[in-house]
PDB file of N, CA and C in Angstrom:
ATOM      1  N   UNK V   1      29.685  -5.939 -45.787  1.00  0.00           N
ATOM      2  CA  UNK V   1      28.655  -5.875 -44.790  1.00  0.00           C
ATOM      3  C   UNK V   1      29.058  -4.979 -43.619  1.00  0.00           C
ATOM      4  N   UNK V   2      30.266  -5.168 -43.147  1.00  0.00           N
ATOM      5  CA  UNK V   2      30.752  -4.355 -42.051  1.00  0.00           C
ATOM      6  C   UNK V   2      30.831  -2.895 -42.465  1.00  0.00           C
ATOM      7  N   UNK V   3      31.201  -2.721 -43.689  1.00  0.00           N
ATOM      8  CA  UNK V   3      31.293  -1.339 -44.193  1.00  0.00           C
ATOM      9  C   UNK V   3      29.909  -0.685 -44.203  1.00  0.00           C
ATOM     10  N   UNK V   4      28.902  -1.407 -44.592  1.00  0.00           N
ATOM     11  CA  UNK V   4      27.536  -0.882 -44.611  1.00  0.00           C
ATOM     12  C   UNK V   4      27.077  -0.535 -43.196  1.00  0.00           C
ATOM     13  N   UNK V   5      27.396  -1.392 -42.250  1.00  0.00           N
ATOM     14  CA  UNK V   5      27.015  -1.134 -40.852  1.00  0.00           C
ATOM     15  C   UNK V   5      27.736   0.115 -40.349  1.00  0.00           C
ATOM     16  N   UNK V   6      29.001   0.270 -40.679  1.00  0.00           N
ATOM     17  CA  UNK V   6      29.754   1.464 -40.273  1.00  0.00           C
ATOM     18  C   UNK V   6      29.149   2.725 -40.883  1.00  0.00           C
ATOM     19  N   UNK V   7      28.734   2.641 -42.136  1.00  0.00           N
ATOM     20  CA  UNK V   7      28.101   3.795 -42.790  1.00  0.00           C
ATOM     21  C   UNK V   7      26.784   4.130 -42.097  1.00  0.00           C
ATOM     22  N   UNK V   8      25.998   3.096 -41.774  1.00  0.00           N
ATOM     23  CA  UNK V   8      24.709   3.327 -41.095  1.00  0.00           C
ATOM     24  C   UNK V   8      24.949   3.964 -39.727  1.00  0.00           C
ATOM     25  N   UNK V   9      25.885   3.393 -38.946  1.00  0.00           N
ATOM     26  CA  UNK V   9      26.187   3.970 -37.628  1.00  0.00           C
ATOM     27  C   UNK V   9      26.755   5.383 -37.751  1.00  0.00           C
ATOM     28  N   UNK V  10      27.570   5.603 -38.748  1.00  0.00           N
ATOM     29  CA  UNK V  10      28.110   6.951 -38.986  1.00  0.00           C
ATOM     30  C   UNK V  10      27.001   7.931 -39.313  1.00  0.00           C
ATOM     31  N   UNK V  11      26.041   7.503 -40.141  1.00  0.00           N
ATOM     32  CA  UNK V  11      24.897   8.365 -40.479  1.00  0.00           C
ATOM     33  C   UNK V  11      24.040   8.655 -39.262  1.00  0.00           C
ATOM     34  N   UNK V  12      23.806   7.617 -38.460  1.00  0.00           N
ATOM     35  CA  UNK V  12      23.020   7.811 -37.227  1.00  0.00           C
ATOM     36  C   UNK V  12      23.760   8.762 -36.287  1.00  0.00           C
ATOM     37  N   UNK V  13      25.066   8.594 -36.176  1.00  0.00           N
ATOM     38  CA  UNK V  13      25.868   9.484 -35.324  1.00  0.00           C
ATOM     39  C   UNK V  13      25.795  10.923 -35.796  1.00  0.00           C
ATOM     40  N   UNK V  14      25.860  11.118 -37.116  1.00  0.00           N
ATOM     41  CA  UNK V  14      25.774  12.485 -37.664  1.00  0.00           C
ATOM     42  C   UNK V  14      24.397  13.081 -37.383  1.00  0.00           C
ATOM     43  N   UNK V  15      23.353  12.273 -37.564  1.00  0.00           N
ATOM     44  CA  UNK V  15      21.987  12.766 -37.298  1.00  0.00           C
ATOM     45  C   UNK V  15      21.837  13.130 -35.824  1.00  0.00           C
ATOM     46  N   UNK V  16      22.357  12.290 -34.934  1.00  0.00           N
ATOM     47  CA  UNK V  16      22.288  12.574 -33.491  1.00  0.00           C
ATOM     48  C   UNK V  16      23.065  13.848 -33.172  1.00  0.00           C
ATOM     49  N   UNK V  17      24.232  14.028 -33.778  1.00  0.00           N
ATOM     50  CA  UNK V  17      25.032  15.235 -33.534  1.00  0.00           C
ATOM     51  C   UNK V  17      24.287  16.481 -34.005  1.00  0.00           C
ATOM     52  N   UNK V  18      23.682  16.406 -35.181  1.00  0.00           N
ATOM     53  CA  UNK V  18      22.923  17.552 -35.705  1.00  0.00           C
ATOM     54  C   UNK V  18      21.722  17.839 -34.809  1.00  0.00           C
ATOM     55  N   UNK V  19      21.020  16.771 -34.378  1.00  0.00           N
ATOM     56  CA  UNK V  19      19.872  16.958 -33.482  1.00  0.00           C
ATOM     57  C   UNK V  19      20.326  17.590 -32.165  1.00  0.00           C
ATOM     58  N   UNK V  20      21.502  17.182 -31.669  1.00  0.00           N
ATOM     59  CA  UNK V  20      22.044  17.768 -30.436  1.00  0.00           C
ATOM     60  C   UNK V  20      22.323  19.249 -30.592  1.00  0.00           C
ATOM     61  N   UNK V  21      22.870  19.630 -31.732  1.00  0.00           N
ATOM     62  CA  UNK V  21      23.140  21.049 -31.992  1.00  0.00           C
ATOM     63  C   UNK V  21      21.835  21.837 -32.024  1.00  0.00           C
ATOM     64  N   UNK V  22      20.832  21.280 -32.724  1.00  0.00           N
ATOM     65  CA  UNK V  22      19.534  21.970 -32.768  1.00  0.00           C
ATOM     66  C   UNK V  22      18.912  22.073 -31.375  1.00  0.00           C
ATOM     67  N   UNK V  23      19.040  21.004 -30.585  1.00  0.00           N
ATOM     68  CA  UNK V  23      18.505  21.027 -29.221  1.00  0.00           C
ATOM     69  C   UNK V  23      19.224  22.095 -28.396  1.00  0.00           C
ATOM     70  N   UNK V  24      20.530  22.184 -28.549  1.00  0.00           N
ATOM     71  CA  UNK V  24      21.316  23.196 -27.833  1.00  0.00           C
ATOM     72  C   UNK V  24      20.856  24.610 -28.217  1.00  0.00           C
ATOM     73  N   UNK V  25      20.686  24.864 -29.511  1.00  0.00           N
ATOM     74  CA  UNK V  25      20.215  26.180 -29.956  1.00  0.00           C
ATOM     75  C   UNK V  25      18.817  26.477 -29.421  1.00  0.00           C
ATOM     76  N   UNK V  26      17.968  25.457 -29.398  1.00  0.00           N
ATOM     77  CA  UNK V  26      16.606  25.637 -28.885  1.00  0.00           C
ATOM     78  C   UNK V  26      16.641  26.023 -27.397  1.00  0.00           C
ATOM     79  N   UNK V  27      17.444  25.323 -26.604  1.00  0.00           N
ATOM     80  CA  UNK V  27      17.557  25.623 -25.168  1.00  0.00           C
ATOM     81  C   UNK V  27      18.116  27.023 -24.949  1.00  0.00           C
ATOM     82  N   UNK V  28      19.106  27.401 -25.754  1.00  0.00           N
ATOM     83  CA  UNK V  28      19.678  28.746 -25.605  1.00  0.00           C
ATOM     84  C   UNK V  28      18.667  29.815 -25.960  1.00  0.00           C
ATOM     85  N   UNK V  29      17.856  29.564 -26.987  1.00  0.00           N
ATOM     86  CA  UNK V  29      16.849  30.567 -27.350  1.00  0.00           C
ATOM     87  C   UNK V  29      15.800  30.692 -26.249  1.00  0.00           C
ATOM     88  N   UNK V  30      15.448  29.578 -25.600  1.00  0.00           N
ATOM     89  CA  UNK V  30      14.513  29.644 -24.473  1.00  0.00           C
ATOM     90  C   UNK V  30      15.114  30.429 -23.310  1.00  0.00           C
ATOM     91  N   UNK V  31      16.404  30.208 -23.039  1.00  0.00           N
ATOM     92  CA  UNK V  31      17.079  30.954 -21.976  1.00  0.00           C
ATOM     93  C   UNK V  31      17.113  32.443 -22.285  1.00  0.00           C
ATOM     94  N   UNK V  32      17.383  32.778 -23.537  1.00  0.00           N
ATOM     95  CA  UNK V  32      17.418  34.188 -23.937  1.00  0.00           C
ATOM     96  C   UNK V  32      16.034  34.816 -23.777  1.00  0.00           C
ATOM     97  N   UNK V  33      14.996  34.101 -24.180  1.00  0.00           N
ATOM     98  CA  UNK V  33      13.633  34.619 -24.019  1.00  0.00           C
ATOM     99  C   UNK V  33      13.305  34.832 -22.546  1.00  0.00           C
ATOM    100  N   UNK V  34      13.742  33.908 -21.702  1.00  0.00           N
ATOM    101  CA  UNK V  34      13.500  34.037 -20.265  1.00  0.00           C
ATOM    102  C   UNK V  34      14.208  35.282 -19.720  1.00  0.00           C
ATOM    103  N   UNK V  35      15.463  35.483 -20.131  1.00  0.00           N
ATOM    104  CA  UNK V  35      16.213  36.665 -19.683  1.00  0.00           C
ATOM    105  C   UNK V  35      15.559  37.950 -20.175  1.00  0.00           C
ATOM    106  N   UNK V  36      15.101  37.947 -21.414  1.00  0.00           N
ATOM    107  CA  UNK V  36      14.443  39.138 -21.962  1.00  0.00           C
ATOM    108  C   UNK V  36      13.185  39.446 -21.168  1.00  0.00           C
ATOM    109  N   UNK V  37      12.417  38.420 -20.824  1.00  0.00           N
ATOM    110  CA  UNK V  37      11.206  38.622 -20.030  1.00  0.00           C
ATOM    111  C   UNK V  37      11.549  39.227 -18.675  1.00  0.00           C
ATOM    112  N   UNK V  38      12.607  38.710 -18.032  1.00  0.00           N
ATOM    113  CA  UNK V  38      13.026  39.257 -16.739  1.00  0.00           C
ATOM    114  C   UNK V  38      13.463  40.712 -16.882  1.00  0.00           C
ATOM    115  N   UNK V  39      14.214  41.016 -17.936  1.00  0.00           N
ATOM    116  CA  UNK V  39      14.668  42.391 -18.149  1.00  0.00           C
ATOM    117  C   UNK V  39      13.499  43.329 -18.406  1.00  0.00           C
ATOM    118  N   UNK V  40      12.526  42.870 -19.194  1.00  0.00           N
ATOM    119  CA  UNK V  40      11.349  43.703 -19.451  1.00  0.00           C
ATOM    120  C   UNK V  40      10.585  43.953 -18.163  1.00  0.00           C
ATOM    121  N   UNK V  41      10.475  42.936 -17.325  1.00  0.00           N
ATOM    122  CA  UNK V  41       9.794  43.082 -16.044  1.00  0.00           C
ATOM    123  C   UNK V  41      10.539  44.073 -15.152  1.00  0.00           C
ATOM    124  N   UNK V  42      11.865  43.947 -15.103  1.00  0.00           N
ATOM    125  CA  UNK V  42      12.672  44.870 -14.301  1.00  0.00           C
ATOM    126  C   UNK V  42      12.569  46.285 -14.850  1.00  0.00           C
ATOM    127  N   UNK V  43      12.543  46.423 -16.165  1.00  0.00           N
ATOM    128  CA  UNK V  43      12.410  47.738 -16.791  1.00  0.00           C
ATOM    129  C   UNK V  43      11.073  48.371 -16.427  1.00  0.00           C
ATOM    130  N   UNK V  44      10.019  47.574 -16.436  1.00  0.00           N
ATOM    131  CA  UNK V  44       8.698  48.081 -16.067  1.00  0.00           C
ATOM    132  C   UNK V  44       8.686  48.535 -14.613  1.00  0.00           C
ATOM    133  N   UNK V  45       9.307  47.747 -13.734  1.00  0.00           N
ATOM    134  CA  UNK V  45       9.364  48.137 -12.322  1.00  0.00           C
ATOM    135  C   UNK V  45      10.145  49.435 -12.147  1.00  0.00           C
ATOM    136  N   UNK V  46      11.266  49.571 -12.845  1.00  0.00           N
ATOM    137  CA  UNK V  46      12.060  50.796 -12.740  1.00  0.00           C
ATOM    138  C   UNK V  46      11.290  51.995 -13.273  1.00  0.00           C
ATOM    139  N   UNK V  47      10.553  51.795 -14.356  1.00  0.00           N
ATOM    140  CA  UNK V  47       9.744  52.882 -14.910  1.00  0.00           C
ATOM    141  C   UNK V  47       8.691  53.319 -13.900  1.00  0.00           C
ATOM    142  N   UNK V  48       8.053  52.352 -13.239  1.00  0.00           N
ATOM    143  CA  UNK V  48       7.053  52.684 -12.228  1.00  0.00           C
ATOM    144  C   UNK V  48       7.692  53.416 -11.056  1.00  0.00           C
ATOM    145  N   UNK V  49       8.889  52.984 -10.644  1.00  0.00           N
ATOM    146  CA  UNK V  49       9.567  53.648  -9.538  1.00  0.00           C
ATOM    147  C   UNK V  49       9.961  55.075  -9.904  1.00  0.00           C
ATOM    148  N   UNK V  50      10.420  55.282 -11.127  1.00  0.00           N
ATOM    149  CA  UNK V  50      10.772  56.634 -11.570  1.00  0.00           C
ATOM    150  C   UNK V  50       9.530  57.522 -11.569  1.00  0.00           C
ATOM    151  N   UNK V  51       8.408  56.987 -12.036  1.00  0.00           N
ATOM    152  CA  UNK V  51       7.167  57.758 -12.038  1.00  0.00           C
ATOM    153  C   UNK V  51       6.753  58.096 -10.608  1.00  0.00           C
ATOM    154  N   UNK V  52       6.897  57.137  -9.692  1.00  0.00           N
ATOM    155  CA  UNK V  52       6.569  57.358  -8.284  1.00  0.00           C
ATOM    156  C   UNK V  52       7.454  58.458  -7.700  1.00  0.00           C
ATOM    157  N   UNK V  53       8.741  58.420  -8.036  1.00  0.00           N
ATOM    158  CA  UNK V  53       9.672  59.442  -7.550  1.00  0.00           C
ATOM    159  C   UNK V  53       9.291  60.811  -8.106  1.00  0.00           C
ATOM    160  N   UNK V  54       8.923  60.862  -9.386  1.00  0.00           N
ATOM    161  CA  UNK V  54       8.515  62.139  -9.978  1.00  0.00           C
ATOM    162  C   UNK V  54       7.263  62.677  -9.300  1.00  0.00           C
ATOM    163  N   UNK V  55       6.296  61.788  -9.025  1.00  0.00           N
ATOM    164  CA  UNK V  55       5.083  62.215  -8.325  1.00  0.00           C
ATOM    165  C   UNK V  55       5.420  62.751  -6.940  1.00  0.00           C
ATOM    166  N   UNK V  56       6.287  62.038  -6.226  1.00  0.00           N
ATOM    167  CA  UNK V  56       6.691  62.489  -4.894  1.00  0.00           C
ATOM    168  C   UNK V  56       7.447  63.808  -4.965  1.00  0.00           C
ATOM    169  N   UNK V  57       8.235  63.992  -6.024  1.00  0.00           N
ATOM    170  CA  UNK V  57       8.982  65.237  -6.163  1.00  0.00           C
ATOM    171  C   UNK V  57       8.016  66.410  -6.284  1.00  0.00           C
ATOM    172  N   UNK V  58       6.937  66.216  -7.040  1.00  0.00           N
ATOM    173  CA  UNK V  58       5.939  67.273  -7.177  1.00  0.00           C
ATOM    174  C   UNK V  58       5.307  67.602  -5.839  1.00  0.00           C
ATOM    175  N   UNK V  59       4.980  66.571  -5.067  1.00  0.00           N
ATOM    176  CA  UNK V  59       4.392  66.794  -3.748  1.00  0.00           C
ATOM    177  C   UNK V  59       5.394  67.470  -2.822  1.00  0.00           C
ATOM    178  N   UNK V  60       6.655  67.031  -2.892  1.00  0.00           N
ATOM    179  CA  UNK V  60       7.679  67.638  -2.045  1.00  0.00           C
ATOM    180  C   UNK V  60       7.905  69.097  -2.411  1.00  0.00           C
ATOM    181  N   UNK V  61       7.900  69.412  -3.714  1.00  0.00           N
ATOM    182  CA  UNK V  61       8.084  70.815  -4.101  1.00  0.00           C
ATOM    183  C   UNK V  61       6.954  71.677  -3.569  1.00  0.00           C
ATOM    184  N   UNK V  62       5.728  71.151  -3.599  1.00  0.00           N
ATOM    185  CA  UNK V  62       4.592  71.913  -3.071  1.00  0.00           C
ATOM    186  C   UNK V  62       4.764  72.127  -1.569  1.00  0.00           C
ATOM    187  N   UNK V  63       5.215  71.101  -0.869  1.00  0.00           N
ATOM    188  CA  UNK V  63       5.437  71.240   0.582  1.00  0.00           C
ATOM    189  C   UNK V  63       6.538  72.251   0.873  1.00  0.00           C
ATOM    190  N   UNK V  64       7.629  72.173   0.118  1.00  0.00           N
ATOM    191  CA  UNK V  64       8.737  73.112   0.320  1.00  0.00           C
ATOM    192  C   UNK V  64       8.265  74.536   0.063  1.00  0.00           C
ATOM    193  N   UNK V  65       7.461  74.713  -0.970  1.00  0.00           N
ATOM    194  CA  UNK V  65       6.939  76.047  -1.271  1.00  0.00           C
ATOM    195  C   UNK V  65       6.078  76.563  -0.118  1.00  0.00           C
ATOM    196  N   UNK V  66       5.225  75.693   0.437  1.00  0.00           N
ATOM    197  CA  UNK V  66       4.394  76.110   1.583  1.00  0.00           C
ATOM    198  C   UNK V  66       5.260  76.457   2.789  1.00  0.00           C
ATOM    199  N   UNK V  67       6.308  75.660   3.026  1.00  0.00           N
ATOM    200  CA  UNK V  67       7.202  75.931   4.154  1.00  0.00           C
ATOM    201  C   UNK V  67       7.931  77.251   3.945  1.00  0.00           C
ATOM    202  N   UNK V  68       8.389  77.509   2.722  1.00  0.00           N
ATOM    203  CA  UNK V  68       9.066  78.781   2.440  1.00  0.00           C
ATOM    204  C   UNK V  68       8.124  79.956   2.669  1.00  0.00           C
ATOM    205  N   UNK V  69       6.870  79.816   2.250  1.00  0.00           N
ATOM    206  CA  UNK V  69       5.883  80.880   2.471  1.00  0.00           C
ATOM    207  C   UNK V  69       5.680  81.107   3.964  1.00  0.00           C
ATOM    208  N   UNK V  70       5.552  80.021   4.715  1.00  0.00           N
ATOM    209  CA  UNK V  70       5.365  80.130   6.165  1.00  0.00           C
ATOM    210  C   UNK V  70       6.577  80.789   6.812  1.00  0.00           C
ATOM    211  N   UNK V  71       7.773  80.383   6.405  1.00  0.00           N
ATOM    212  CA  UNK V  71       8.986  80.986   6.964  1.00  0.00           C
ATOM    213  C   UNK V  71       9.080  82.469   6.624  1.00  0.00           C
ATOM    214  N   UNK V  72       8.667  82.831   5.420  1.00  0.00           N
ATOM    215  CA  UNK V  72       8.673  84.242   5.039  1.00  0.00           C
ATOM    216  C   UNK V  72       7.710  85.034   5.929  1.00  0.00           C
ATOM    217  N   UNK V  73       6.536  84.467   6.191  1.00  0.00           N
ATOM    218  CA  UNK V  73       5.574  85.137   7.073  1.00  0.00           C
ATOM    219  C   UNK V  73       6.128  85.255   8.490  1.00  0.00           C
ATOM    220  N   UNK V  74       6.782  84.207   8.966  1.00  0.00           N
ATOM    221  CA  UNK V  74       7.385  84.255  10.303  1.00  0.00           C
ATOM    222  C   UNK V  74       8.470  85.322  10.342  1.00  0.00           C
ATOM    223  N   UNK V  75       9.269  85.408   9.294  1.00  0.00           N
ATOM    224  CA  UNK V  75      10.325  86.418   9.221  1.00  0.00           C
ATOM    225  C   UNK V  75       9.730  87.824   9.287  1.00  0.00           C
ATOM    226  N   UNK V  76       8.632  88.034   8.549  1.00  0.00           N
ATOM    227  CA  UNK V  76       7.967  89.347   8.589  1.00  0.00           C
ATOM    228  C   UNK V  76       7.462  89.649   9.999  1.00  0.00           C
ATOM    229  N   UNK V  77       6.897  88.635  10.668  1.00  0.00           N
ATOM    230  CA  UNK V  77       6.395  88.838  12.030  1.00  0.00           C
ATOM    231  C   UNK V  77       7.531  89.133  13.005  1.00  0.00           C
ATOM    232  N   UNK V  78       8.667  88.461  12.840  1.00  0.00           N
ATOM    233  CA  UNK V  78       9.819  88.705  13.711  1.00  0.00           C
ATOM    234  C   UNK V  78      10.332  90.126  13.509  1.00  0.00           C
ATOM    235  N   UNK V  79      10.401  90.566  12.268  1.00  0.00           N
ATOM    236  CA  UNK V  79      10.855  91.939  11.990  1.00  0.00           C
ATOM    237  C   UNK V  79       9.890  92.946  12.604  1.00  0.00           C
ATOM    238  N   UNK V  80       8.590  92.698  12.435  1.00  0.00           N
ATOM    239  CA  UNK V  80       7.593  93.612  13.011  1.00  0.00           C
ATOM    240  C   UNK V  80       7.702  93.632  14.530  1.00  0.00           C
ATOM    241  N   UNK V  81       7.894  92.480  15.143  1.00  0.00           N
ATOM    242  CA  UNK V  81       8.041  92.409  16.600  1.00  0.00           C
ATOM    243  C   UNK V  81       9.314  93.116  17.033  1.00  0.00           C
ATOM    244  N   UNK V  82      10.374  92.977  16.276  1.00  0.00           N
ATOM    245  CA  UNK V  82      11.636  93.639  16.596  1.00  0.00           C
ATOM    246  C   UNK V  82      11.477  95.154  16.538  1.00  0.00           C
ATOM    247  N   UNK V  83      10.758  95.636  15.533  1.00  0.00           N
ATOM    248  CA  UNK V  83      10.517  97.081  15.417  1.00  0.00           C
ATOM    249  C   UNK V  83       9.702  97.567  16.608  1.00  0.00           C
ATOM    250  N   UNK V  84       8.676  96.830  16.984  1.00  0.00           N
ATOM    251  CA  UNK V  84       7.850  97.217  18.139  1.00  0.00           C
ATOM    252  C   UNK V  84       8.678  97.219  19.414  1.00  0.00           C
ATOM    253  N   UNK V  85       9.556  96.219  19.572  1.00  0.00           N
ATOM    254  CA  UNK V  85      10.412  96.164  20.744  1.00  0.00           C
ATOM    255  C   UNK V  85      11.345  97.368  20.781  1.00  0.00           C
ATOM    256  N   UNK V  86      11.891  97.753  19.643  1.00  0.00           N
ATOM    257  CA  UNK V  86      12.750  98.943  19.571  1.00  0.00           C
ATOM    258  C   UNK V  86      11.965 100.189  19.986  1.00  0.00           C
ATOM    259  N   UNK V  87      10.724 100.300  19.520  1.00  0.00           N
ATOM    260  CA  UNK V  87       9.892 101.450  19.878  1.00  0.00           C
ATOM    261  C   UNK V  87       9.613 101.472  21.379  1.00  0.00           C
ATOM    262  N   UNK V  88       9.347 100.306  21.959  1.00  0.00           N
ATOM    263  CA  UNK V  88       9.087 100.235  23.402  1.00  0.00           C
ATOM    264  C   UNK V  88      10.334 100.628  24.173  1.00  0.00           C
ATOM    265  N   UNK V  89      11.495 100.150  23.725  1.00  0.00           N
ATOM    266  CA  UNK V  89      12.743 100.510  24.406  1.00  0.00           C
ATOM    267  C   UNK V  89      13.004 102.012  24.313  1.00  0.00           C
ATOM    268  N   UNK V  90      12.709 102.613  23.175  1.00  0.00           N
ATOM    269  CA  UNK V  90      12.894 104.059  23.023  1.00  0.00           C
ATOM    270  C   UNK V  90      11.940 104.821  23.940  1.00  0.00           C
ATOM    271  N   UNK V  91      10.700 104.349  24.058  1.00  0.00           N
ATOM    272  CA  UNK V  91       9.746 104.996  24.970  1.00  0.00           C
ATOM    273  C   UNK V  91      10.211 104.883  26.416  1.00  0.00           C
ATOM    274  N   UNK V  92      10.739 103.715  26.783  1.00  0.00           N
ATOM    275  CA  UNK V  92      11.235 103.537  28.151  1.00  0.00           C
ATOM    276  C   UNK V  92      12.438 104.435  28.418  1.00  0.00           C
ATOM    277  N   UNK V  93      13.311 104.601  27.426  1.00  0.00           N
ATOM    278  CA  UNK V  93      14.465 105.489  27.595  1.00  0.00           C
ATOM    279  C   UNK V  93      14.006 106.937  27.717  1.00  0.00           C
ATOM    280  N   UNK V  94      12.968 107.299  26.965  1.00  0.00           N
ATOM    281  CA  UNK V  94      12.474 108.675  26.986  1.00  0.00           C
ATOM    282  C   UNK V  94      11.821 108.990  28.327  1.00  0.00           C
ATOM    283  N   UNK V  95      11.229 108.041  28.997  1.00  0.00           N
ATOM    284  CA  UNK V  95      10.571 108.262  30.287  1.00  0.00           C
ATOM    285  C   UNK V  95      11.583 108.472  31.404  1.00  0.00           C
ATOM    286  N   UNK V  96      12.766 107.964  31.281  1.00  0.00           N
ATOM    287  CA  UNK V  96      13.753 108.098  32.350  1.00  0.00           C
ATOM    288  C   UNK V  96      14.219 109.476  32.441  1.00  0.00           C
TER     289      UNK V  96
END
């Protein structure tokens, strides 16, 4: 009789141990799914940020190009003004 009770308790213990292992695997799989969801969310945010940076880069390049054009025009005007100033100085020297 005692032997039968020990076998029954041993069987129940084995079933509980197996159920515990399955429960542990189930919890770990839920944790992994949660981490994957977080990583996918972070990946999506990074992708959006990269796209935003690329869009801003295009706008910045257009601005830089406009600034370079403006600076080139200013440079041409400075050279033209310098030439005119040289001509005025030569005229003033010639009058003396």
